[in-house]
Amino acid sequence: ALDYIHRQLAAAEQIGDKRRIANACNNLAFIYNATGEFERALAIQQQNLQLAVEIGYARIECISNLNLASIYLNTGNTEQAGAYALAGLRHSRQAGFEVFALFAELLVGNVSLQQNDPLQAIRHLEQALATSRTMESRVTESQILVEIGKTYQAMRCFDQARGSLHEAVAVAES
């Protein structure tokens, strides 16, 4: 995958297509984050966010903010993760990117849980759940229900956790 993305990036750079450069850099940073190369992921994603703003590429601006939030969350920097997740949420809503707003709510929920604010986490996860239901995304709905269940478990609200997890299974099987 990395070889393909590097070729994609080289081709985009050769023709000077900044949108394709932004897409390739976004994919590259995503892979580096997934493989634990956080410094490389951060460097690429921060430059990519600047590029997206510079060229007015709202889609990549949203994705870059969300990916930066994810990278920072993976490194344990919940303050930066929260700031980028909220920026991603704001930009997603302004641009009308409902699916990005859903993932932003999910990220903000996860950040809130890491910051020991489970009630805030539940609020954002429930918003993400509502959005996934309007989008009729059963897989995402099930995943969010699992996150809600984990959050209730962290709050030691085991009946609610169990209910959410049972609902996740029912949604996944439907």
Tab-separated table of N, CA and C in Angstrom:
chain	number	residue	atom	x	y	z
A	1	ALA	N	0.828	-1.206	0.000
A	1	ALA	CA	0.000	0.000	0.000
A	1	ALA	C	0.861	1.253	0.000
A	2	LEU	N	1.931	1.236	0.797
A	2	LEU	CA	2.792	2.423	0.866
A	2	LEU	C	3.427	2.721	-0.480
A	3	ASP	N	3.869	1.678	-1.185
A	3	ASP	CA	4.504	1.881	-2.489
A	3	ASP	C	3.520	2.528	-3.461
A	4	TYR	N	2.298	2.041	-3.456
A	4	TYR	CA	1.275	2.598	-4.340
A	4	TYR	C	1.011	4.068	-4.012
A	5	ILE	N	0.902	4.382	-2.736
A	5	ILE	CA	0.612	5.764	-2.341
A	5	ILE	C	1.790	6.676	-2.685
A	6	HIS	N	3.009	6.196	-2.512
A	6	HIS	CA	4.174	7.000	-2.889
A	6	HIS	C	4.192	7.265	-4.400
A	7	ARG	N	3.810	6.269	-5.188
A	7	ARG	CA	3.715	6.469	-6.644
A	7	ARG	C	2.604	7.462	-6.970
A	8	GLN	N	1.478	7.340	-6.276
A	8	GLN	CA	0.356	8.255	-6.465
A	8	GLN	C	0.785	9.688	-6.139
A	9	LEU	N	1.505	9.850	-5.038
A	9	LEU	CA	1.986	11.164	-4.622
A	9	LEU	C	2.978	11.727	-5.641
A	10	ALA	N	3.908	10.903	-6.090
A	10	ALA	CA	4.897	11.355	-7.075
A	10	ALA	C	4.221	11.819	-8.359
A	11	ALA	N	3.229	11.076	-8.818
A	11	ALA	CA	2.513	11.445	-10.047
A	11	ALA	C	1.766	12.767	-9.856
A	12	ALA	N	1.124	12.927	-8.717
A	12	ALA	CA	0.396	14.168	-8.438
A	12	ALA	C	1.346	15.358	-8.354
A	13	GLU	N	2.499	15.150	-7.732
A	13	GLU	CA	3.492	16.222	-7.633
A	13	GLU	C	4.046	16.575	-9.006
A	14	GLN	N	4.252	15.561	-9.844
A	14	GLN	CA	4.803	15.787	-11.174
A	14	GLN	C	3.898	16.678	-12.015
A	15	ILE	N	2.589	16.496	-11.886
A	15	ILE	CA	1.668	17.327	-12.677
A	15	ILE	C	1.168	18.550	-11.902
A	16	GLY	N	1.590	18.665	-10.634
A	16	GLY	CA	1.216	19.834	-9.837
A	16	GLY	C	-0.235	19.868	-9.403
A	17	ASP	N	-0.852	18.708	-9.268
A	17	ASP	CA	-2.262	18.631	-8.870
A	17	ASP	C	-2.351	18.621	-7.346
A	18	LYS	N	-2.620	19.782	-6.776
A	18	LYS	CA	-2.601	19.917	-5.317
A	18	LYS	C	-3.695	19.105	-4.635
A	19	ARG	N	-4.823	18.933	-5.277
A	19	ARG	CA	-5.886	18.116	-4.677
A	19	ARG	C	-5.459	16.652	-4.586
A	20	ARG	N	-4.850	16.149	-5.636
A	20	ARG	CA	-4.370	14.768	-5.600
A	20	ARG	C	-3.210	14.608	-4.627
A	21	ILE	N	-2.378	15.640	-4.535
A	21	ILE	CA	-1.298	15.619	-3.540
A	21	ILE	C	-1.909	15.510	-2.146
A	22	ALA	N	-2.933	16.314	-1.886
A	22	ALA	CA	-3.596	16.299	-0.574
A	22	ALA	C	-4.220	14.935	-0.288
A	23	ASN	N	-4.859	14.343	-1.284
A	23	ASN	CA	-5.457	13.011	-1.092
A	23	ASN	C	-4.392	11.971	-0.788
A	24	ALA	N	-3.299	11.985	-1.553
A	24	ALA	CA	-2.231	11.013	-1.341
A	24	ALA	C	-1.591	11.201	0.034
A	25	CYS	N	-1.338	12.449	0.419
A	25	CYS	CA	-0.739	12.710	1.737
A	25	CYS	C	-1.667	12.276	2.861
A	26	ASN	N	-2.955	12.475	2.669
A	26	ASN	CA	-3.918	12.036	3.669
A	26	ASN	C	-3.841	10.522	3.842
A	27	ASN	N	-3.788	9.798	2.733
A	27	ASN	CA	-3.694	8.335	2.798
A	27	ASN	C	-2.385	7.890	3.433
A	28	LEU	N	-1.318	8.572	3.093
A	28	LEU	CA	-0.010	8.231	3.640
A	28	LEU	C	0.007	8.430	5.163
A	29	ALA	N	-0.499	9.571	5.619
A	29	ALA	CA	-0.542	9.837	7.061
A	29	ALA	C	-1.434	8.842	7.783
A	30	PHE	N	-2.532	8.453	7.159
A	30	PHE	CA	-3.430	7.466	7.754
A	30	PHE	C	-2.688	6.149	7.990
A	31	ILE	N	-1.936	5.723	7.009
A	31	ILE	CA	-1.187	4.465	7.145
A	31	ILE	C	-0.113	4.588	8.220
A	32	TYR	N	0.598	5.699	8.242
A	32	TYR	CA	1.625	5.881	9.269
A	32	TYR	C	1.000	5.876	10.670
A	33	ASN	N	-0.162	6.470	10.815
A	33	ASN	CA	-0.851	6.456	12.110
A	33	ASN	C	-1.224	5.015	12.478
A	34	ALA	N	-1.756	4.288	11.513
A	34	ALA	CA	-2.198	2.909	11.765
A	34	ALA	C	-1.041	1.983	12.109
A	35	THR	N	0.146	2.317	11.632
A	35	THR	CA	1.308	1.460	11.884
A	35	THR	C	2.182	1.986	13.024
A	36	GLY	N	1.682	2.995	13.732
A	36	GLY	CA	2.391	3.494	14.912
A	36	GLY	C	3.524	4.458	14.621
A	37	GLU	N	3.640	4.922	13.405
A	37	GLU	CA	4.669	5.911	13.063
A	37	GLU	C	4.072	7.308	13.225
A	38	PHE	N	3.821	7.659	14.481
A	38	PHE	CA	3.041	8.854	14.792
A	38	PHE	C	3.734	10.156	14.394
A	39	GLU	N	5.047	10.252	14.575
A	39	GLU	CA	5.738	11.490	14.212
A	39	GLU	C	5.638	11.750	12.715
A	40	ARG	N	5.843	10.716	11.916
A	40	ARG	CA	5.709	10.865	10.461
A	40	ARG	C	4.271	11.223	10.098
A	41	ALA	N	3.321	10.543	10.730
A	41	ALA	CA	1.909	10.819	10.456
A	41	ALA	C	1.557	12.260	10.795
A	42	LEU	N	2.027	12.725	11.955
A	42	LEU	CA	1.735	14.105	12.366
A	42	LEU	C	2.329	15.115	11.399
A	43	ALA	N	3.572	14.921	11.030
A	43	ALA	CA	4.245	15.872	10.140
A	43	ALA	C	3.504	15.974	8.800
A	44	ILE	N	3.176	14.831	8.235
A	44	ILE	CA	2.490	14.819	6.940
A	44	ILE	C	1.089	15.411	7.072
A	45	GLN	N	0.367	15.006	8.126
A	45	GLN	CA	-1.020	15.456	8.260
A	45	GLN	C	-1.104	16.944	8.565
A	46	GLN	N	-0.178	17.487	9.339
A	46	GLN	CA	-0.192	18.927	9.615
A	46	GLN	C	0.083	19.727	8.342
A	47	GLN	N	1.045	19.264	7.539
A	47	GLN	CA	1.308	19.927	6.256
A	47	GLN	C	0.099	19.802	5.336
A	48	ASN	N	-0.551	18.656	5.391
A	48	ASN	CA	-1.711	18.426	4.546
A	48	ASN	C	-2.872	19.347	4.936
A	49	LEU	N	-3.041	19.564	6.225
A	49	LEU	CA	-4.085	20.487	6.673
A	49	LEU	C	-3.801	21.888	6.137
A	50	GLN	N	-2.556	22.318	6.212
A	50	GLN	CA	-2.191	23.635	5.684
A	50	GLN	C	-2.462	23.725	4.183
A	51	LEU	N	-2.111	22.657	3.459
A	51	LEU	CA	-2.364	22.624	2.022
A	51	LEU	C	-3.860	22.701	1.732
A	52	ALA	N	-4.650	21.946	2.467
A	52	ALA	CA	-6.104	21.937	2.257
A	52	ALA	C	-6.703	23.325	2.475
A	53	VAL	N	-6.256	24.004	3.518
A	53	VAL	CA	-6.746	25.356	3.792
A	53	VAL	C	-6.308	26.301	2.663
A	54	GLU	N	-5.044	26.176	2.264
A	54	GLU	CA	-4.475	27.037	1.217
A	54	GLU	C	-5.239	26.928	-0.098
A	55	ILE	N	-5.620	25.711	-0.474
A	55	ILE	CA	-6.298	25.529	-1.764
A	55	ILE	C	-7.822	25.481	-1.639
A	56	GLY	N	-8.329	25.617	-0.408
A	56	GLY	CA	-9.779	25.618	-0.208
A	56	GLY	C	-10.433	24.272	-0.435
A	57	TYR	N	-9.768	23.221	-0.022
A	57	TYR	CA	-10.258	21.851	-0.207
A	57	TYR	C	-10.924	21.399	1.089
A	58	ALA	N	-12.219	21.721	1.216
A	58	ALA	CA	-12.954	21.506	2.470
A	58	ALA	C	-12.972	20.043	2.894
A	59	ARG	N	-13.105	19.131	1.938
A	59	ARG	CA	-13.169	17.706	2.272
A	59	ARG	C	-11.891	17.256	2.982
A	60	ILE	N	-10.751	17.592	2.417
A	60	ILE	CA	-9.485	17.192	3.021
A	60	ILE	C	-9.214	17.989	4.289
A	61	GLU	N	-9.701	19.200	4.376
A	61	GLU	CA	-9.555	19.953	5.628
A	61	GLU	C	-10.276	19.231	6.767
A	62	CYS	N	-11.478	18.756	6.495
A	62	CYS	CA	-12.225	17.991	7.511
A	62	CYS	C	-11.484	16.712	7.875
A	63	ILE	N	-11.088	15.959	6.847
A	63	ILE	CA	-10.409	14.687	7.087
A	63	ILE	C	-9.091	14.911	7.827
A	64	SER	N	-8.353	15.943	7.451
A	64	SER	CA	-7.067	16.218	8.108
A	64	SER	C	-7.260	16.516	9.588
A	65	ASN	N	-8.261	17.312	9.914
A	65	ASN	CA	-8.539	17.587	11.326
A	65	ASN	C	-8.882	16.312	12.080
A	66	LEU	N	-9.708	15.471	11.478
A	66	LEU	CA	-10.096	14.223	12.137
A	66	LEU	C	-8.916	13.266	12.265
A	67	ASN	N	-8.097	13.193	11.231
A	67	ASN	CA	-6.922	12.325	11.316
A	67	ASN	C	-5.925	12.838	12.343
A	68	LEU	N	-5.748	14.156	12.421
A	68	LEU	CA	-4.869	14.710	13.458
A	68	LEU	C	-5.414	14.377	14.845
A	69	ALA	N	-6.718	14.464	15.004
A	69	ALA	CA	-7.324	14.090	16.291
A	69	ALA	C	-7.020	12.634	16.614
A	70	SER	N	-7.157	11.768	15.636
A	70	SER	CA	-6.897	10.348	15.838
A	70	SER	C	-5.426	10.093	16.191
A	71	ILE	N	-4.526	10.754	15.494
A	71	ILE	CA	-3.099	10.581	15.769
A	71	ILE	C	-2.784	11.041	17.188
A	72	TYR	N	-3.268	12.227	17.537
A	72	TYR	CA	-3.009	12.732	18.889
A	72	TYR	C	-3.643	11.844	19.954
A	73	LEU	N	-4.820	11.309	19.678
A	73	LEU	CA	-5.452	10.388	20.622
A	73	LEU	C	-4.588	9.139	20.788
A	74	ASN	N	-4.044	8.644	19.694
A	74	ASN	CA	-3.173	7.468	19.760
A	74	ASN	C	-1.884	7.731	20.531
A	75	THR	N	-1.441	8.976	20.562
A	75	THR	CA	-0.218	9.308	21.304
A	75	THR	C	-0.507	9.704	22.747
A	76	GLY	N	-1.786	9.766	23.106
A	76	GLY	CA	-2.160	10.112	24.476
A	76	GLY	C	-2.316	11.597	24.724
A	77	ASN	N	-2.207	12.408	23.693
A	77	ASN	CA	-2.351	13.856	23.831
A	77	ASN	C	-3.820	14.216	23.611
A	78	THR	N	-4.604	14.052	24.680
A	78	THR	CA	-6.051	14.246	24.540
A	78	THR	C	-6.430	15.712	24.347
A	79	GLU	N	-5.613	16.624	24.829
A	79	GLU	CA	-5.921	18.047	24.645
A	79	GLU	C	-5.889	18.408	23.157
A	80	GLN	N	-4.802	18.023	22.472
A	80	GLN	CA	-4.704	18.286	21.032
A	80	GLN	C	-5.742	17.462	20.266
A	81	ALA	N	-5.936	16.224	20.687
A	81	ALA	CA	-6.928	15.368	20.023
A	81	ALA	C	-8.305	16.021	20.082
A	82	GLY	N	-8.671	16.525	21.248
A	82	GLY	CA	-9.967	17.180	21.405
A	82	GLY	C	-10.095	18.428	20.549
A	83	ALA	N	-9.041	19.223	20.492
A	83	ALA	CA	-9.078	20.455	19.698
A	83	ALA	C	-9.274	20.141	18.212
A	84	TYR	N	-8.530	19.162	17.708
A	84	TYR	CA	-8.675	18.811	16.290
A	84	TYR	C	-10.000	18.114	16.011
A	85	ALA	N	-10.481	17.295	16.939
A	85	ALA	CA	-11.773	16.634	16.742
A	85	ALA	C	-12.900	17.664	16.683
A	86	LEU	N	-12.845	18.646	17.571
A	86	LEU	CA	-13.875	19.704	17.550
A	86	LEU	C	-13.770	20.561	16.295
A	87	ALA	N	-12.547	20.835	15.844
A	87	ALA	CA	-12.373	21.584	14.594
A	87	ALA	C	-12.934	20.771	13.430
A	88	GLY	N	-12.652	19.470	13.429
A	88	GLY	CA	-13.192	18.606	12.384
A	88	GLY	C	-14.712	18.567	12.407
A	89	LEU	N	-15.275	18.533	13.599
A	89	LEU	CA	-16.734	18.540	13.745
A	89	LEU	C	-17.318	19.844	13.204
A	90	ARG	N	-16.716	20.956	13.594
A	90	ARG	CA	-17.202	22.267	13.145
A	90	ARG	C	-17.119	22.387	11.613
A	91	HIS	N	-15.978	22.044	11.046
A	91	HIS	CA	-15.809	22.139	9.595
A	91	HIS	C	-16.734	21.174	8.860
A	92	SER	N	-16.912	19.988	9.402
A	92	SER	CA	-17.795	18.998	8.769
A	92	SER	C	-19.228	19.496	8.732
A	93	ARG	N	-19.664	20.070	9.819
A	93	ARG	CA	-21.035	20.596	9.852
A	93	ARG	C	-21.194	21.777	8.901
A	94	GLN	N	-20.197	22.672	8.903
A	94	GLN	CA	-20.269	23.846	8.014
A	94	GLN	C	-20.307	23.433	6.544
A	95	ALA	N	-19.546	22.404	6.206
A	95	ALA	CA	-19.472	21.962	4.810
A	95	ALA	C	-20.587	20.986	4.442
A	96	GLY	N	-21.357	20.532	5.444
A	96	GLY	CA	-22.440	19.589	5.175
A	96	GLY	C	-21.970	18.160	4.943
A	97	PHE	N	-20.803	17.826	5.489
A	97	PHE	CA	-20.271	16.468	5.357
A	97	PHE	C	-20.751	15.638	6.547
A	98	GLU	N	-21.938	15.072	6.393
A	98	GLU	CA	-22.587	14.360	7.492
A	98	GLU	C	-21.769	13.171	7.999
A	99	VAL	N	-21.168	12.427	7.083
A	99	VAL	CA	-20.410	11.252	7.511
A	99	VAL	C	-19.166	11.668	8.300
A	100	PHE	N	-18.537	12.771	7.921
A	100	PHE	CA	-17.378	13.245	8.677
A	100	PHE	C	-17.814	13.765	10.048
A	101	ALA	N	-18.973	14.404	10.106
A	101	ALA	CA	-19.499	14.885	11.390
A	101	ALA	C	-19.770	13.708	12.323
A	102	LEU	N	-20.269	12.619	11.763
A	102	LEU	CA	-20.518	11.414	12.556
A	102	LEU	C	-19.206	10.919	13.180
A	103	PHE	N	-18.156	10.810	12.369
A	103	PHE	CA	-16.879	10.330	12.894
A	103	PHE	C	-16.243	11.334	13.837
A	104	ALA	N	-16.506	12.625	13.618
A	104	ALA	CA	-16.010	13.645	14.544
A	104	ALA	C	-16.675	13.487	15.906
A	105	GLU	N	-17.985	13.260	15.914
A	105	GLU	CA	-18.700	13.034	17.179
A	105	GLU	C	-18.130	11.804	17.897
A	106	LEU	N	-17.853	10.760	17.133
A	106	LEU	CA	-17.273	9.547	17.702
A	106	LEU	C	-15.896	9.845	18.309
A	107	LEU	N	-15.087	10.611	17.600
A	107	LEU	CA	-13.759	10.981	18.119
A	107	LEU	C	-13.870	11.839	19.373
A	108	VAL	N	-14.757	12.820	19.351
A	108	VAL	CA	-14.930	13.678	20.527
A	108	VAL	C	-15.394	12.833	21.712
A	109	GLY	N	-16.259	11.875	21.446
A	109	GLY	CA	-16.697	10.965	22.505
A	109	GLY	C	-15.539	10.173	23.079
A	110	ASN	N	-14.691	9.637	22.219
A	110	ASN	CA	-13.532	8.871	22.688
A	110	ASN	C	-12.545	9.750	23.452
A	111	VAL	N	-12.341	10.965	22.971
A	111	VAL	CA	-11.462	11.902	23.678
A	111	VAL	C	-12.040	12.214	25.057
A	112	SER	N	-13.332	12.468	25.099
A	112	SER	CA	-13.981	12.787	26.382
A	112	SER	C	-13.830	11.645	27.376
A	113	LEU	N	-13.966	10.420	26.895
A	113	LEU	CA	-13.796	9.270	27.777
A	113	LEU	C	-12.359	9.207	28.290
A	114	GLN	N	-11.389	9.439	27.411
A	114	GLN	CA	-9.985	9.431	27.825
A	114	GLN	C	-9.686	10.543	28.815
A	115	GLN	N	-10.444	11.626	28.745
A	115	GLN	CA	-10.277	12.752	29.667
A	115	GLN	C	-11.131	12.583	30.922
A	116	ASN	N	-11.642	11.384	31.122
A	116	ASN	CA	-12.453	11.057	32.295
A	116	ASN	C	-13.719	11.903	32.399
A	117	ASP	N	-14.349	12.131	31.254
A	117	ASP	CA	-15.623	12.829	31.219
A	117	ASP	C	-16.632	11.940	30.474
A	118	PRO	N	-17.048	10.846	31.124
A	118	PRO	CA	-17.906	9.884	30.430
A	118	PRO	C	-19.284	10.447	30.051
A	119	LEU	N	-19.798	11.384	30.812
A	119	LEU	CA	-21.108	11.957	30.452
A	119	LEU	C	-21.021	12.728	29.139
A	120	GLN	N	-19.940	13.475	28.977
A	120	GLN	CA	-19.715	14.190	27.711
A	120	GLN	C	-19.513	13.171	26.584
A	121	ALA	N	-18.805	12.101	26.891
A	121	ALA	CA	-18.585	11.049	25.898
A	121	ALA	C	-19.917	10.473	25.433
A	122	ILE	N	-20.787	10.162	26.376
A	122	ILE	CA	-22.106	9.603	26.027
A	122	ILE	C	-22.881	10.574	25.146
A	123	ARG	N	-22.853	11.870	25.465
A	123	ARG	CA	-23.585	12.855	24.648
A	123	ARG	C	-23.117	12.819	23.191
A	124	HIS	N	-21.801	12.801	22.997
A	124	HIS	CA	-21.283	12.801	21.628
A	124	HIS	C	-21.518	11.463	20.939
A	125	LEU	N	-21.380	10.382	21.669
A	125	LEU	CA	-21.622	9.066	21.070
A	125	LEU	C	-23.092	8.900	20.690
A	126	GLU	N	-23.993	9.418	21.515
A	126	GLU	CA	-25.416	9.337	21.177
A	126	GLU	C	-25.741	10.189	19.948
A	127	GLN	N	-25.064	11.328	19.797
A	127	GLN	CA	-25.259	12.138	18.594
A	127	GLN	C	-24.762	11.380	17.361
A	128	ALA	N	-23.601	10.732	17.508
A	128	ALA	CA	-23.074	9.927	16.404
A	128	ALA	C	-24.034	8.788	16.078
A	129	LEU	N	-24.596	8.180	17.105
A	129	LEU	CA	-25.549	7.088	16.914
A	129	LEU	C	-26.789	7.578	16.158
A	130	ALA	N	-27.304	8.726	16.546
A	130	ALA	CA	-28.479	9.285	15.870
A	130	ALA	C	-28.172	9.547	14.394
A	131	THR	N	-27.000	10.084	14.130
A	131	THR	CA	-26.613	10.361	12.745
A	131	THR	C	-26.470	9.066	11.958
A	132	SER	N	-25.855	8.055	12.566
A	132	SER	CA	-25.685	6.785	11.843
A	132	SER	C	-27.041	6.161	11.532
A	133	ARG	N	-28.002	6.358	12.415
A	133	ARG	CA	-29.345	5.813	12.166
A	133	ARG	C	-30.043	6.548	11.033
A	134	THR	N	-29.870	7.860	10.955
A	134	THR	CA	-30.490	8.594	9.845
A	134	THR	C	-29.827	8.237	8.523
A	135	MET	N	-28.556	7.873	8.577
A	135	MET	CA	-27.827	7.474	7.370
A	135	MET	C	-28.049	5.996	7.048
A	136	GLU	N	-28.717	5.293	7.969
A	136	GLU	CA	-28.993	3.862	7.833
A	136	GLU	C	-27.710	3.060	7.639
A	137	SER	N	-26.716	3.416	8.434
A	137	SER	CA	-25.429	2.716	8.394
A	137	SER	C	-25.394	1.723	9.554
A	138	ARG	N	-25.828	0.498	9.288
A	138	ARG	CA	-25.964	-0.508	10.349
A	138	ARG	C	-24.616	-0.886	10.964
A	139	VAL	N	-23.585	-0.987	10.149
A	139	VAL	CA	-22.271	-1.354	10.672
A	139	VAL	C	-21.771	-0.266	11.625
A	140	THR	N	-21.870	0.975	11.197
A	140	THR	CA	-21.433	2.088	12.041
A	140	THR	C	-22.299	2.177	13.290
A	141	GLU	N	-23.597	1.977	13.128
A	141	GLU	CA	-24.507	1.998	14.271
A	141	GLU	C	-24.089	0.957	15.306
A	142	SER	N	-23.778	-0.233	14.861
A	142	SER	CA	-23.352	-1.290	15.768
A	142	SER	C	-22.044	-0.931	16.466
A	143	GLN	N	-21.100	-0.388	15.719
A	143	GLN	CA	-19.812	0.002	16.302
A	143	GLN	C	-19.981	1.092	17.360
A	144	ILE	N	-20.844	2.036	17.089
A	144	ILE	CA	-21.070	3.123	18.049
A	144	ILE	C	-21.761	2.584	19.299
A	145	LEU	N	-22.696	1.659	19.117
A	145	LEU	CA	-23.342	1.040	20.273
A	145	LEU	C	-22.322	0.316	21.155
A	146	VAL	N	-21.316	-0.296	20.546
A	146	VAL	CA	-20.247	-0.929	21.316
A	146	VAL	C	-19.486	0.139	22.104
A	147	GLU	N	-19.180	1.259	21.457
A	147	GLU	CA	-18.465	2.348	22.152
A	147	GLU	C	-19.298	2.898	23.315
A	148	ILE	N	-20.594	3.012	23.098
A	148	ILE	CA	-21.477	3.472	24.179
A	148	ILE	C	-21.461	2.452	25.319
A	149	GLY	N	-21.515	1.176	24.970
A	149	GLY	CA	-21.450	0.126	25.986
A	149	GLY	C	-20.160	0.190	26.789
A	150	LYS	N	-19.041	0.392	26.113
A	150	LYS	CA	-17.748	0.523	26.801
A	150	LYS	C	-17.738	1.734	27.732
A	151	THR	N	-18.360	2.798	27.280
A	151	THR	CA	-18.401	4.009	28.098
A	151	THR	C	-19.246	3.785	29.343
A	152	TYR	N	-20.400	3.161	29.169
A	152	TYR	CA	-21.213	2.832	30.352
A	152	TYR	C	-20.468	1.888	31.290
A	153	GLN	N	-19.717	0.964	30.730
A	153	GLN	CA	-18.925	0.059	31.557
A	153	GLN	C	-17.895	0.845	32.367
A	154	ALA	N	-17.242	1.818	31.716
A	154	ALA	CA	-16.263	2.650	32.418
A	154	ALA	C	-16.928	3.449	33.538
A	155	MET	N	-18.212	3.775	33.350
A	155	MET	CA	-18.963	4.512	34.367
A	155	MET	C	-19.510	3.575	35.447
A	156	ARG	N	-19.288	2.276	35.275
A	156	ARG	CA	-19.780	1.238	36.178
A	156	ARG	C	-21.309	1.154	36.155
A	157	CYS	N	-21.878	1.502	35.025
A	157	CYS	CA	-23.321	1.382	34.799
A	157	CYS	C	-23.532	0.123	33.954
A	158	PHE	N	-23.433	-1.002	34.621
A	158	PHE	CA	-23.369	-2.274	33.910
A	158	PHE	C	-24.662	-2.657	33.204
A	159	ASP	N	-25.820	-2.277	33.757
A	159	ASP	CA	-27.078	-2.595	33.079
A	159	ASP	C	-27.172	-1.857	31.738
A	160	GLN	N	-26.818	-0.554	31.747
A	160	GLN	CA	-26.835	0.214	30.494
A	160	GLN	C	-25.793	-0.328	29.520
A	161	ALA	N	-24.622	-0.700	30.038
A	161	ALA	CA	-23.570	-1.260	29.182
A	161	ALA	C	-24.068	-2.531	28.509
A	162	ARG	N	-24.645	-3.400	29.289
A	162	ARG	CA	-25.158	-4.667	28.768
A	162	ARG	C	-26.247	-4.409	27.715
A	163	GLY	N	-27.135	-3.484	28.012
A	163	GLY	CA	-28.207	-3.155	27.065
A	163	GLY	C	-27.659	-2.631	25.747
A	164	SER	N	-26.673	-1.756	25.820
A	164	SER	CA	-26.073	-1.206	24.613
A	164	SER	C	-25.346	-2.279	23.803
A	165	LEU	N	-24.643	-3.159	24.511
A	165	LEU	CA	-23.915	-4.218	23.816
A	165	LEU	C	-24.857	-5.240	23.189
A	166	HIS	N	-25.960	-5.555	23.877
A	166	HIS	CA	-26.960	-6.464	23.295
A	166	HIS	C	-27.571	-5.819	22.049
A	167	GLU	N	-27.847	-4.526	22.133
A	167	GLU	CA	-28.414	-3.825	20.985
A	167	GLU	C	-27.407	-3.828	19.824
A	168	ALA	N	-26.120	-3.671	20.125
A	168	ALA	CA	-25.084	-3.699	19.079
A	168	ALA	C	-25.100	-5.028	18.346
A	169	VAL	N	-25.221	-6.115	19.095
A	169	VAL	CA	-25.268	-7.441	18.493
A	169	VAL	C	-26.519	-7.586	17.623
A	170	ALA	N	-27.655	-7.132	18.143
A	170	ALA	CA	-28.905	-7.235	17.392
A	170	ALA	C	-28.820	-6.437	16.076
A	171	VAL	N	-28.228	-5.261	16.145
A	171	VAL	CA	-28.081	-4.437	14.930
A	171	VAL	C	-27.142	-5.137	13.944
A	172	ALA	N	-26.037	-5.657	14.448
A	172	ALA	CA	-25.066	-6.328	13.585
A	172	ALA	C	-25.665	-7.558	12.906
A	173	GLU	N	-26.554	-8.241	13.594
A	173	GLU	CA	-27.157	-9.452	13.040
A	173	GLU	C	-28.343	-9.170	12.136
A	174	SER	N	-28.817	-7.943	12.127
A	174	SER	CA	-29.991	-7.625	11.300
A	174	SER	C	-29.632	-7.317	9.858
